[in-house]
PDB file of C-alpha atoms in Angstrom:
ATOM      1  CA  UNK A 109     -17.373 -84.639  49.109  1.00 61.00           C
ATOM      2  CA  UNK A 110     -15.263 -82.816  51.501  1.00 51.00           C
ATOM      3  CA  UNK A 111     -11.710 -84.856  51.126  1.00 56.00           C
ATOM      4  CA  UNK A 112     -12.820 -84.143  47.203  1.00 60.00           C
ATOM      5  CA  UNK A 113     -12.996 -80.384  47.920  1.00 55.00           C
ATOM      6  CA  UNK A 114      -9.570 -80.387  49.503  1.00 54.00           C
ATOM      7  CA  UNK A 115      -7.751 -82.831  47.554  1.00 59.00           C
ATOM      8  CA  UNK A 116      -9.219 -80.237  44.428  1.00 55.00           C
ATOM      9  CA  UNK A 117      -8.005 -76.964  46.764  1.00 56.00           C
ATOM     10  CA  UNK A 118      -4.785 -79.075  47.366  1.00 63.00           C
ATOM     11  CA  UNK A 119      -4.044 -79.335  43.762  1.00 58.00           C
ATOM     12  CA  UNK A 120      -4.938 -76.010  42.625  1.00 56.00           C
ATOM     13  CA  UNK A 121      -2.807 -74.697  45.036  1.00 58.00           C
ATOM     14  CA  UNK A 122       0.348 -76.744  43.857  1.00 64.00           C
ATOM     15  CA  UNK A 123      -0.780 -76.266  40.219  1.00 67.00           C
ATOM     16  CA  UNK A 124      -2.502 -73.254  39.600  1.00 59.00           C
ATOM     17  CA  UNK A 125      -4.440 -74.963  37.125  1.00 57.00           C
ATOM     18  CA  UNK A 126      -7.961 -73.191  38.049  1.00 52.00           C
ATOM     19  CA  UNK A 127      -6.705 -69.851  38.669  1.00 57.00           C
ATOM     20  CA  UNK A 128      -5.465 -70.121  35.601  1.00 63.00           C
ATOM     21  CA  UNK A 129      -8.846 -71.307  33.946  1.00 60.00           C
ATOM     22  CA  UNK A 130     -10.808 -68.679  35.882  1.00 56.00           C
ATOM     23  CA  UNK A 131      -8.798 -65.711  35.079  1.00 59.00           C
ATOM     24  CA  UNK A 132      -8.830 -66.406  30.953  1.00 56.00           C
ATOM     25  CA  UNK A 133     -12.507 -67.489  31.620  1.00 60.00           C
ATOM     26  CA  UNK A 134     -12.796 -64.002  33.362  1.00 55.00           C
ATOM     27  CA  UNK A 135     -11.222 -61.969  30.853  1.00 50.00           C
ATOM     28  CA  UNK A 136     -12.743 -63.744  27.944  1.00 55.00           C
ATOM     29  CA  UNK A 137     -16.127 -62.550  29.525  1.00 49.00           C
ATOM     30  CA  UNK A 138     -15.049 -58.835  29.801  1.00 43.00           C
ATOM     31  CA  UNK A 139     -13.618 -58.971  26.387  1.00 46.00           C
ATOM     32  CA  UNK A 140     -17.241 -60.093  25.065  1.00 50.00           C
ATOM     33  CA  UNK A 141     -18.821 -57.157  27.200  1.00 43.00           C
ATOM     34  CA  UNK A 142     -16.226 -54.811  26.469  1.00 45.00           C
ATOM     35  CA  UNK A 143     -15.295 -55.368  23.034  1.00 52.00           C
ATOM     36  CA  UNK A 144     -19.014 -54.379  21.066  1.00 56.00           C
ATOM     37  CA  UNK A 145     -18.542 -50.606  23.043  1.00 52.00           C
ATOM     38  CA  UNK A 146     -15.283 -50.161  21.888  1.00 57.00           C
ATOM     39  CA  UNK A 147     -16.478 -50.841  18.359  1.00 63.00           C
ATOM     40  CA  UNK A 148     -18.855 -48.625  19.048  1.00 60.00           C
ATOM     41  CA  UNK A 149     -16.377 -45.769  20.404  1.00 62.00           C
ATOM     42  CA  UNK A 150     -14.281 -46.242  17.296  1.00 71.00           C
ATOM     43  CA  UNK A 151     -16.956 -45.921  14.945  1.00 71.00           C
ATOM     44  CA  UNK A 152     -18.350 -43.191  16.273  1.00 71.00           C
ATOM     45  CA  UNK A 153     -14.303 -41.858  16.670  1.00 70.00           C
ATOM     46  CA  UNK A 154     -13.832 -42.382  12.971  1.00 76.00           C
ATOM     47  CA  UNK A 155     -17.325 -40.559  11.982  1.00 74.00           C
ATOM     48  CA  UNK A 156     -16.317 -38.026  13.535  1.00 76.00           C
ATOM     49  CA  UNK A 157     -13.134 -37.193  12.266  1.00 74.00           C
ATOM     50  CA  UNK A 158     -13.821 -38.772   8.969  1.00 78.00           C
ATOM     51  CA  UNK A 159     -16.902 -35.856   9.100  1.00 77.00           C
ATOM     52  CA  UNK A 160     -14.724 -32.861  10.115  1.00 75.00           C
ATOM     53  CA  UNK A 161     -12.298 -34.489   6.850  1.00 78.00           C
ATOM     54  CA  UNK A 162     -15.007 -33.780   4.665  1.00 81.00           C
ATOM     55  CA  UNK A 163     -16.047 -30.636   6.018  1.00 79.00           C
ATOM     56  CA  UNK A 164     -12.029 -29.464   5.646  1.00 81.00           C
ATOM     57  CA  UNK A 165     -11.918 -31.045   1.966  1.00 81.00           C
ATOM     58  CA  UNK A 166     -15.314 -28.858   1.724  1.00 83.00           C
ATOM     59  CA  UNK A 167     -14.274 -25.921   3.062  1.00 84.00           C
ATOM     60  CA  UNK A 168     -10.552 -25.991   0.877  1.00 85.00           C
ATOM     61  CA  UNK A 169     -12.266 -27.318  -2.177  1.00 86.00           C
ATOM     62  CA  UNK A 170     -14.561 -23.663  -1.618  1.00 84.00           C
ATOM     63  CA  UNK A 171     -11.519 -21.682  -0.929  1.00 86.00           C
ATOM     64  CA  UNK A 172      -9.636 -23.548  -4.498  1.00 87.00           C
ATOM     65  CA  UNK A 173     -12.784 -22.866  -6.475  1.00 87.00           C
ATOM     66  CA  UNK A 174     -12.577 -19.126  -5.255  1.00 86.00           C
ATOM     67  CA  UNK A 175      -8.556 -18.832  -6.084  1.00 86.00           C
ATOM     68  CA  UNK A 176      -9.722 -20.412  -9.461  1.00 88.00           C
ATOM     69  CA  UNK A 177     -12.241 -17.603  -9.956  1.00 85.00           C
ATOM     70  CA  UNK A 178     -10.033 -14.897  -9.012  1.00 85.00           C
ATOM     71  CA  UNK A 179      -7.379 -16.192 -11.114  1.00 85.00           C
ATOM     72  CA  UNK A 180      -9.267 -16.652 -14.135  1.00 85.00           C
ATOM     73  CA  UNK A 181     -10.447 -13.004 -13.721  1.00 83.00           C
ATOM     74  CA  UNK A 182      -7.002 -12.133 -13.737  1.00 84.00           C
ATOM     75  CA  UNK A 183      -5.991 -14.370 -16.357  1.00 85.00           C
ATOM     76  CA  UNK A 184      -8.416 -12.340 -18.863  1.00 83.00           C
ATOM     77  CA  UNK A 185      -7.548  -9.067 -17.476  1.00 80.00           C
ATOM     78  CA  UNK A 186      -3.957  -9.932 -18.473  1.00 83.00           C
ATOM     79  CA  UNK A 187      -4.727 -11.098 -21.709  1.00 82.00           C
ATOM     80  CA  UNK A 188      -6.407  -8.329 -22.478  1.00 78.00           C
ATOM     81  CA  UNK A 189      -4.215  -5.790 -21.032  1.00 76.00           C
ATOM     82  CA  UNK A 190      -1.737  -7.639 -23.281  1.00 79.00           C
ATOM     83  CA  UNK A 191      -3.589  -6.777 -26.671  1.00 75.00           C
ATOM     84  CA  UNK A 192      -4.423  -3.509 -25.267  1.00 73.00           C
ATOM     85  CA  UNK A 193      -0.247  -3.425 -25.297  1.00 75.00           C
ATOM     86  CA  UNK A 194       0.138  -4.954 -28.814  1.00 74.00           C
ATOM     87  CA  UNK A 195      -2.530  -2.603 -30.129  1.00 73.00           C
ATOM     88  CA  UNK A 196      -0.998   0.357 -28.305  1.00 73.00           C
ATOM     89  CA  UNK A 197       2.244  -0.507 -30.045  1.00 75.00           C
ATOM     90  CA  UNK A 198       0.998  -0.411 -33.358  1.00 71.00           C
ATOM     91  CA  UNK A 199      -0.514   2.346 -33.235  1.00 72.00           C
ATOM     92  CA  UNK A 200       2.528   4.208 -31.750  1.00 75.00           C
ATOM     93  CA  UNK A 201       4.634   2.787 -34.860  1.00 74.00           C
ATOM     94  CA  UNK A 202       2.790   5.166 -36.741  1.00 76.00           C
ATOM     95  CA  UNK A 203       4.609   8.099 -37.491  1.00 77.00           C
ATOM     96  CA  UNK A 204       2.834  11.084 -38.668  1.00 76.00           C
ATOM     97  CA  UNK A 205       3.546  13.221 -41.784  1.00 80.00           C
ATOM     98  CA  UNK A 206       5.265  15.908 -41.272  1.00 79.00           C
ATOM     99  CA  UNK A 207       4.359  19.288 -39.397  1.00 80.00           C
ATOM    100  CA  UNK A 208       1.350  17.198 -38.296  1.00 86.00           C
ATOM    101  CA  UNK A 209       0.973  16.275 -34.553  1.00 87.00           C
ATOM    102  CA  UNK A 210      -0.396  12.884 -33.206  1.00 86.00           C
ATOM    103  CA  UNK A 211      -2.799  12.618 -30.194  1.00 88.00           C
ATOM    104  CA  UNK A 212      -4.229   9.101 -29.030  1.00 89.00           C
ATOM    105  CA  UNK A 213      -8.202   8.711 -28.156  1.00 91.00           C
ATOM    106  CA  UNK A 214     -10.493   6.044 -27.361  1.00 91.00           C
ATOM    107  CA  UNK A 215     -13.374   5.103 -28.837  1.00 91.00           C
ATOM    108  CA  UNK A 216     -16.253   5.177 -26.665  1.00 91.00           C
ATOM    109  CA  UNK A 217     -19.501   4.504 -28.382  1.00 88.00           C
ATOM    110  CA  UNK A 218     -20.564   3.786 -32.139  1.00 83.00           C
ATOM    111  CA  UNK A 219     -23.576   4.279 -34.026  1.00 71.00           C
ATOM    112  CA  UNK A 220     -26.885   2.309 -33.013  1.00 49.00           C
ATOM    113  CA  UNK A 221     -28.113   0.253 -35.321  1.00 48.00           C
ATOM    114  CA  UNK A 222     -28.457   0.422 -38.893  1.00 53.00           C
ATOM    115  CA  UNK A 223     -30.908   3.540 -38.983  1.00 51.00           C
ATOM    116  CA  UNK A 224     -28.548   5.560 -37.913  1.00 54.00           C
ATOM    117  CA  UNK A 225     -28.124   8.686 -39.604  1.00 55.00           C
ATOM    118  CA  UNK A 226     -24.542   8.637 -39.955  1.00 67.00           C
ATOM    119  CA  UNK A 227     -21.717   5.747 -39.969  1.00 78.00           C
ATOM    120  CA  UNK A 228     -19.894   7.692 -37.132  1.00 86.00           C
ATOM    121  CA  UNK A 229     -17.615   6.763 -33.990  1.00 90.00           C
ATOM    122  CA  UNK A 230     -17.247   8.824 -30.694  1.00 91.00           C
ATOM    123  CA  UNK A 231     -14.344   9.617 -29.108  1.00 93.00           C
ATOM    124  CA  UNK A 232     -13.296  10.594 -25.753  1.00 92.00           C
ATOM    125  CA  UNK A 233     -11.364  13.743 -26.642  1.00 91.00           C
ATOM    126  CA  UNK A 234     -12.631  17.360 -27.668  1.00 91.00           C
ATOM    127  CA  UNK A 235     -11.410  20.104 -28.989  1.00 89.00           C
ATOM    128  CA  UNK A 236      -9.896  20.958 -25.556  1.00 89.00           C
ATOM    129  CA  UNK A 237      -7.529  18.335 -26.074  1.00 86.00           C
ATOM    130  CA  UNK A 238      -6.981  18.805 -29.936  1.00 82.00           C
ATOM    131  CA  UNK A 239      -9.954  17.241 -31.536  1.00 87.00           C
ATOM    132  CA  UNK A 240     -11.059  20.133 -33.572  1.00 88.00           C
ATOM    133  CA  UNK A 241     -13.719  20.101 -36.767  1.00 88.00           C
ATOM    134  CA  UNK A 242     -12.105  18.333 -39.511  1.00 90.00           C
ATOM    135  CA  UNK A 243      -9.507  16.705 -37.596  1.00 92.00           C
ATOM    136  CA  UNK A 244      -7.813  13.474 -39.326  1.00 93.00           C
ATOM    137  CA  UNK A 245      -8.660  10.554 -37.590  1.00 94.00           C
ATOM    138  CA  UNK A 246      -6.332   7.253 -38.456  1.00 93.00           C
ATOM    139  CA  UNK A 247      -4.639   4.066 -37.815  1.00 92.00           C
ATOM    140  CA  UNK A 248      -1.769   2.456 -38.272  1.00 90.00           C
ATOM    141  CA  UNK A 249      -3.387   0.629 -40.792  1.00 92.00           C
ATOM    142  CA  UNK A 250      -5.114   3.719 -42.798  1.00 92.00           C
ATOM    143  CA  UNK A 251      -7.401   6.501 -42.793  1.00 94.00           C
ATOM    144  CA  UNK A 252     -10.459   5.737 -40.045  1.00 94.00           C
ATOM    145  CA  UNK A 253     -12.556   9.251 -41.187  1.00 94.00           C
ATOM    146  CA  UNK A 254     -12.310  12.676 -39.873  1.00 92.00           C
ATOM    147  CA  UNK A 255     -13.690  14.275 -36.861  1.00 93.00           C
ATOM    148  CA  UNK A 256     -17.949  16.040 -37.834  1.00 90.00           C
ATOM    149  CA  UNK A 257     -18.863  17.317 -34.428  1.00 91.00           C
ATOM    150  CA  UNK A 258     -16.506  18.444 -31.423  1.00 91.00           C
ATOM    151  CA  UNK A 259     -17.863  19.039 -27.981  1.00 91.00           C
ATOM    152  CA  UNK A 260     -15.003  20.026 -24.699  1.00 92.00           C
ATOM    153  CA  UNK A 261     -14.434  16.568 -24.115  1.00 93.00           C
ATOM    154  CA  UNK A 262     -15.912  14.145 -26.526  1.00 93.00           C
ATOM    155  CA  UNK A 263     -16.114  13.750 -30.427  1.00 93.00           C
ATOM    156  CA  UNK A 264     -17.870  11.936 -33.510  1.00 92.00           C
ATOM    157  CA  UNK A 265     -15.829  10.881 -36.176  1.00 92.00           C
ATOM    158  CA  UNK A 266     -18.038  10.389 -39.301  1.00 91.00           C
ATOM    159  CA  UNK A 267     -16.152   7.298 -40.494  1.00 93.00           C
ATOM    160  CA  UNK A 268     -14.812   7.441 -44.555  1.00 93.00           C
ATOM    161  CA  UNK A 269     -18.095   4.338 -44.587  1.00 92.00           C
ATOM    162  CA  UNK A 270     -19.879   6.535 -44.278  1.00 91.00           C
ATOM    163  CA  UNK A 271     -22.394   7.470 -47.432  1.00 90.00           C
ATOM    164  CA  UNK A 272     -21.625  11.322 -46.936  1.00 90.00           C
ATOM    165  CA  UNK A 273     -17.920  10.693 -46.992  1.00 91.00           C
ATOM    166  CA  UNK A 274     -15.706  12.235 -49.731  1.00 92.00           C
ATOM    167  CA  UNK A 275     -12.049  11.461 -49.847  1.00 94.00           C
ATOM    168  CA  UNK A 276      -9.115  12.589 -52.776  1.00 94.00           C
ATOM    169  CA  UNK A 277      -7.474   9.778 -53.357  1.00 95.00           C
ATOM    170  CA  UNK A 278      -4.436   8.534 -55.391  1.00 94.00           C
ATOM    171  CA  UNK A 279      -3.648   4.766 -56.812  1.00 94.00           C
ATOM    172  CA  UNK A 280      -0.312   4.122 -55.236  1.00 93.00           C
ATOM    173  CA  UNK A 281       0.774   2.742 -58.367  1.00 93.00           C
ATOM    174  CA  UNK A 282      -0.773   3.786 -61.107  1.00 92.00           C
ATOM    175  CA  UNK A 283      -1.399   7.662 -59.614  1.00 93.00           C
ATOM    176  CA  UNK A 284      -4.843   7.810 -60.673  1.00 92.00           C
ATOM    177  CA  UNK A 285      -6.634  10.681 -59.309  1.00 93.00           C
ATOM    178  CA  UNK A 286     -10.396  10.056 -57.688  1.00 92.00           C
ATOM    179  CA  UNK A 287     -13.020  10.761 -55.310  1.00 94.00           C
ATOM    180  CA  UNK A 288     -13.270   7.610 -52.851  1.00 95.00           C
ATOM    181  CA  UNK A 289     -17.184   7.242 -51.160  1.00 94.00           C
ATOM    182  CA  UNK A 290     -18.626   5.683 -48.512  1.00 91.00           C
ATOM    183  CA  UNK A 291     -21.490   3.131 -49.268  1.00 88.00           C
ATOM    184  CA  UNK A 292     -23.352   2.856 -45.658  1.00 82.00           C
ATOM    185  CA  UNK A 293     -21.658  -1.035 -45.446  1.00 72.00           C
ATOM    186  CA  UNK A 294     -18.524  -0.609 -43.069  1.00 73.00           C
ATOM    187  CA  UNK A 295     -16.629  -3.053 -45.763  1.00 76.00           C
ATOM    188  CA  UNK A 296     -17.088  -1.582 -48.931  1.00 87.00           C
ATOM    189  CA  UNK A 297     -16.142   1.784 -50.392  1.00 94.00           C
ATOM    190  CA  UNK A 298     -16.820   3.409 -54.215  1.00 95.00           C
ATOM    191  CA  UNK A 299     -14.227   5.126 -56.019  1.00 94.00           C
ATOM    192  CA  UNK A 300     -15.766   7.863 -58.684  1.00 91.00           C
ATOM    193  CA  UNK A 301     -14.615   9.619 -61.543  1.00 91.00           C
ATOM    194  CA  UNK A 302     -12.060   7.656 -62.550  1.00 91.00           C
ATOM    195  CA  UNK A 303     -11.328   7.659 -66.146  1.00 89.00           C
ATOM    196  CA  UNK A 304     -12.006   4.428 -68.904  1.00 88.00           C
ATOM    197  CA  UNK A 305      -8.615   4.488 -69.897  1.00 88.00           C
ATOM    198  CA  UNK A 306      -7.138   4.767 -66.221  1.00 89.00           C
ATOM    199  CA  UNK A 307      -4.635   1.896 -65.308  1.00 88.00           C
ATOM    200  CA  UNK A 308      -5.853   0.855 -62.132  1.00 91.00           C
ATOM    201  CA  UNK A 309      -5.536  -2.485 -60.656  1.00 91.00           C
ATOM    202  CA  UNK A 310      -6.963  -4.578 -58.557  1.00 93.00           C
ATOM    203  CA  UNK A 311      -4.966  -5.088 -55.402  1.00 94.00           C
ATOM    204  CA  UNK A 312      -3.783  -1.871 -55.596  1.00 95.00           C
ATOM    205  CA  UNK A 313      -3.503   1.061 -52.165  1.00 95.00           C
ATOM    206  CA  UNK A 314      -5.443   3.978 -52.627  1.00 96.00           C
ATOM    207  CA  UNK A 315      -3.851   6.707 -50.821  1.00 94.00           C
ATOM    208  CA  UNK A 316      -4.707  10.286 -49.865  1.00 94.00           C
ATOM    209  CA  UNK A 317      -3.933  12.774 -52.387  1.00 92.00           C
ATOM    210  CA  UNK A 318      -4.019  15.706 -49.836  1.00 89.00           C
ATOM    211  CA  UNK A 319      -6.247  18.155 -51.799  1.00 85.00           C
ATOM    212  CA  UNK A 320      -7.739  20.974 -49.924  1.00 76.00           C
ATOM    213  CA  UNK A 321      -5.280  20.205 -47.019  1.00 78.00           C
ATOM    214  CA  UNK A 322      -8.095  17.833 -45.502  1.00 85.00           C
ATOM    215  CA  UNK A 323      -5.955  15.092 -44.879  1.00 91.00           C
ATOM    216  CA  UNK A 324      -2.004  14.869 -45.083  1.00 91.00           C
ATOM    217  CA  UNK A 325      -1.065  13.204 -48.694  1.00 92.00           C
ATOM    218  CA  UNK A 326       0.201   9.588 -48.864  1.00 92.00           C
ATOM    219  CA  UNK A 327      -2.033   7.824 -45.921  1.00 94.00           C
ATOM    220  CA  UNK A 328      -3.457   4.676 -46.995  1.00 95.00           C
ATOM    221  CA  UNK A 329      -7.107   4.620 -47.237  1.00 96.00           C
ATOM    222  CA  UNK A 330      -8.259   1.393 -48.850  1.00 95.00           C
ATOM    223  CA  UNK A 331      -7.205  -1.491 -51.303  1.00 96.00           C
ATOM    224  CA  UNK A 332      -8.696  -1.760 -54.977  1.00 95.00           C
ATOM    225  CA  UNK A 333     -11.083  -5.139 -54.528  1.00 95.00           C
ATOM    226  CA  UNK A 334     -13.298  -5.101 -58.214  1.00 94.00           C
ATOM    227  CA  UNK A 335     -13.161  -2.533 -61.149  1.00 92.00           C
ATOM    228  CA  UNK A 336     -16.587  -2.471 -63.217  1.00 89.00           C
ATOM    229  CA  UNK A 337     -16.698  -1.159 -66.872  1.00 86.00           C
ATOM    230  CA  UNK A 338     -19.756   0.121 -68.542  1.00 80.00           C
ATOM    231  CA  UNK A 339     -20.502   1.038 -71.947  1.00 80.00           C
ATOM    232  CA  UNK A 340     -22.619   3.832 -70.766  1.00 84.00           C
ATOM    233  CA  UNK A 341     -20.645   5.664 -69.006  1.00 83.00           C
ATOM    234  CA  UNK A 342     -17.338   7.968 -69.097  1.00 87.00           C
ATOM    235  CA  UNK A 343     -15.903   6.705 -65.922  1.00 89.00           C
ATOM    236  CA  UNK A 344     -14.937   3.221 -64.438  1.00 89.00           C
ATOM    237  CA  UNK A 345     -16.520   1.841 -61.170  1.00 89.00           C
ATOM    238  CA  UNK A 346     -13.997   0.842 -58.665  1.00 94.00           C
ATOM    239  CA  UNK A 347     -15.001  -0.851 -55.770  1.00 95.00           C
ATOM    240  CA  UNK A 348     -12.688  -1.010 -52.339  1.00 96.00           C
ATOM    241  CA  UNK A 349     -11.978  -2.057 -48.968  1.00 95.00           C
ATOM    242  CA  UNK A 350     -10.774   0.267 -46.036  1.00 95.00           C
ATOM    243  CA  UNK A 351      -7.847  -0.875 -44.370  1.00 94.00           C
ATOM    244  CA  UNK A 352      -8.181   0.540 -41.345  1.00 91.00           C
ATOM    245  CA  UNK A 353     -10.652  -2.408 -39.815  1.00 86.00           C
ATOM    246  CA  UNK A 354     -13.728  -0.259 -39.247  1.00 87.00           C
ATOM    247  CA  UNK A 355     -15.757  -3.183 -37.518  1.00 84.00           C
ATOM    248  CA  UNK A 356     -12.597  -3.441 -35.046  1.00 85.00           C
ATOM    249  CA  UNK A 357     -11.188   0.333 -34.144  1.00 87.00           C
ATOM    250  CA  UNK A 358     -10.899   0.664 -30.042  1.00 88.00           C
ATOM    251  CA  UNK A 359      -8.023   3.365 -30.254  1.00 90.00           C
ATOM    252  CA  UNK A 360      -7.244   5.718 -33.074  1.00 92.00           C
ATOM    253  CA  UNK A 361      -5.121   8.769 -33.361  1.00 91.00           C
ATOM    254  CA  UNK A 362      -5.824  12.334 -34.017  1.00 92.00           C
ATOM    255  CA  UNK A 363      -3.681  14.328 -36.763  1.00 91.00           C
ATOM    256  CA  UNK A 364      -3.804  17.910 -35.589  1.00 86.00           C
ATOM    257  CA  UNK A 365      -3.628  20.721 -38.337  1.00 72.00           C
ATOM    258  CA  UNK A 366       0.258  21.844 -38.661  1.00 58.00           C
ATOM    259  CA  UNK A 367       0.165  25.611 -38.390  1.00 55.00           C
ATOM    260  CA  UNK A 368       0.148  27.189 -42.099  1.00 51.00           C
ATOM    261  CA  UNK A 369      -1.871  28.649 -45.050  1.00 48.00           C
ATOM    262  CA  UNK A 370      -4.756  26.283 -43.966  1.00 47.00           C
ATOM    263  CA  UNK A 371      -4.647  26.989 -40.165  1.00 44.00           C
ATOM    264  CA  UNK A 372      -6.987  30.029 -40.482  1.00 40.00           C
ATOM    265  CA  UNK A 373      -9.133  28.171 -43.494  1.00 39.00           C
ATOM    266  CA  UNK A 374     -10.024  24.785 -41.263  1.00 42.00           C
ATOM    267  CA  UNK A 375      -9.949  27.278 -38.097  1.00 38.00           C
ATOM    268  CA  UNK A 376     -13.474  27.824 -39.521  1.00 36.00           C
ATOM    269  CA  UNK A 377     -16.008  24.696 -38.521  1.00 37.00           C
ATOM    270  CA  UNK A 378     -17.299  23.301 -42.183  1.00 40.00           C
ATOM    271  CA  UNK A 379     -19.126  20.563 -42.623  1.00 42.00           C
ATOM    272  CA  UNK A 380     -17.223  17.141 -43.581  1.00 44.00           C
ATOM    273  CA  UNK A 381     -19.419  17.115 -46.297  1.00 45.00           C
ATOM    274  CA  UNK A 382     -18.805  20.561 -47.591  1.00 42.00           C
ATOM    275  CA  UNK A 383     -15.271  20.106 -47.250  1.00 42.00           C
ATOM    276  CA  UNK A 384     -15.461  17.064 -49.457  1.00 40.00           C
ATOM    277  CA  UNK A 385     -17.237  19.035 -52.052  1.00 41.00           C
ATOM    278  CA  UNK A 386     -13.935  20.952 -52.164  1.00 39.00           C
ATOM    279  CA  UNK A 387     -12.178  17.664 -52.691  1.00 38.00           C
ATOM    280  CA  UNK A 388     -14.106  16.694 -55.132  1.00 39.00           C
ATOM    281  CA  UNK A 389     -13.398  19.863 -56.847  1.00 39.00           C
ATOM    282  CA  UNK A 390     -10.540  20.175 -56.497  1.00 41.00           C
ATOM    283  CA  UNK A 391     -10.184  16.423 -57.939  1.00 38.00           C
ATOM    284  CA  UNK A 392     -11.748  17.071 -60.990  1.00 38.00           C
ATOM    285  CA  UNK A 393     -10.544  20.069 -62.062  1.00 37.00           C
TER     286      UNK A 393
END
């Protein structure tokens, strides 16, 4: 057993061949004991950083959604700033007659439901800033009504809808005097006293005749739609839409009085109605 021993020590020392065998045998045993805990540290390494990933993904995806919010806000502000601008431009195309001033307002509330007791608008100008009793109120489009009731800072515009309304009007065309009434229904308008054999058309503007010096002549007030006979009656029924988009008004303009004749007669606060029994009057005559 012993010459075995040192014959074996002999040849392991001239070959190595057992060191050899004992150190891979040695480090094939630390691998196996080592090798599950580094598994472990990596997994626990990639949770982790795989965690604060998500919470950073998280945390932008929050700060995106919030850039998205903000931006959309300001997309729609934009957009509407923008037809604020277009509408704003429109109106400031309109050129008023002449000797007559133009003031811009806002509209700031409209009647309440359909019990109201007039079709009116109010404004956010008085008569401190030019919105007197009987003051034109228009469009570029046409005639919006004219101003009932003037406080320092606010007005109500009883709109040309409304059934109280009385307007002189002209055809365009044809130049066919009558009085033009509101109905109650913000899209449909009357025109009265208007002769069998008058040549009116439909499709045709009816503008302001400028009677009574309520409103400046020649504004457009609403387009011929129907035109009813009846065998009953002297007068043809016309039936018309205003142009100025009633439903849709958010700024109109304010035609102040030009100085004149009529200064000191509208100086005096008359009722729109009464003033449109001048019109009519004055219409028929």
């Amino acid at each position: 057993m012993l010459f075995a021993y040192l014959g074996l020590y002999t040849w392991n020392l001239r070959t190595g061949v057992l060191d050899n065998a004992a150190s891979h045998t040695g480090l094939e045993f630390a691998g196996a004991v080592l090798k599950p805990g580094e598994w472990v540290h990596r997994s626990a390494v990639d949770f982790w950083e795989q965690y604060l990933y998500l919470v950073d993904v998280r945390q932008q995806n929050e700060r995106l959604a919030a850039q998205v919010k903000d931006l959309s806000f300001e997309l729609a502000k934009a957009r509407e700033e923008q037809q604020e601008l277009l509408r704003l431009r429109a109106l400031n195309g309109f050129s008023a007659p002449a000797e007559w001033e133009r003031v811009g307002a806002r509209i700031i509330a409209q009647r309440l439901g359909s019990e109201a007791a007039l079709d009116s608008i109010m404004l956010n100008k008085g008569y401190l800033q030019g919105a007197g009793s009987n003051t034109p109120v228009v469009t570029h489009r046409g005639v919006v009504g004219r101003i009932m009731r003037a406080g320092p800072f606010t007005a109500t515009v009883q709109l040309i809808t409304d059934p109280a309304s009385r307007i002189a009007v002209l055809g365009s065309a044809s130049r066919t005097p009558g009085i033009l009434m509101g109905t109650g229904a913000r899209s449909e308008l009357v025109l009265r006293f208007v002769p069998l054999n008058a040549q009116l058309e439909e499709g045709e503007t009816l503008i302001t005749s400028g009677l009574a010096g309520a409103y400046p002549k020649g504004l457009p007030v609403a387009r011929i739609v129907r035109i009813e006979h009846s065998d009953i009656s002297l007068f043809q029924t016309v039936h018309a839409v205003p142009l100025a988009g009633i439903d849709r008004l958010e700024e109109v303009l304010l035609l102040q009085r030009p100085a004149g004749p009529h200064a000191a007669f509208h100086a005096v606060e008359t009722p729109p109605q009464a003033g449109a029994h001048t019109a009519h009057a004055n219409a028929t005559r």
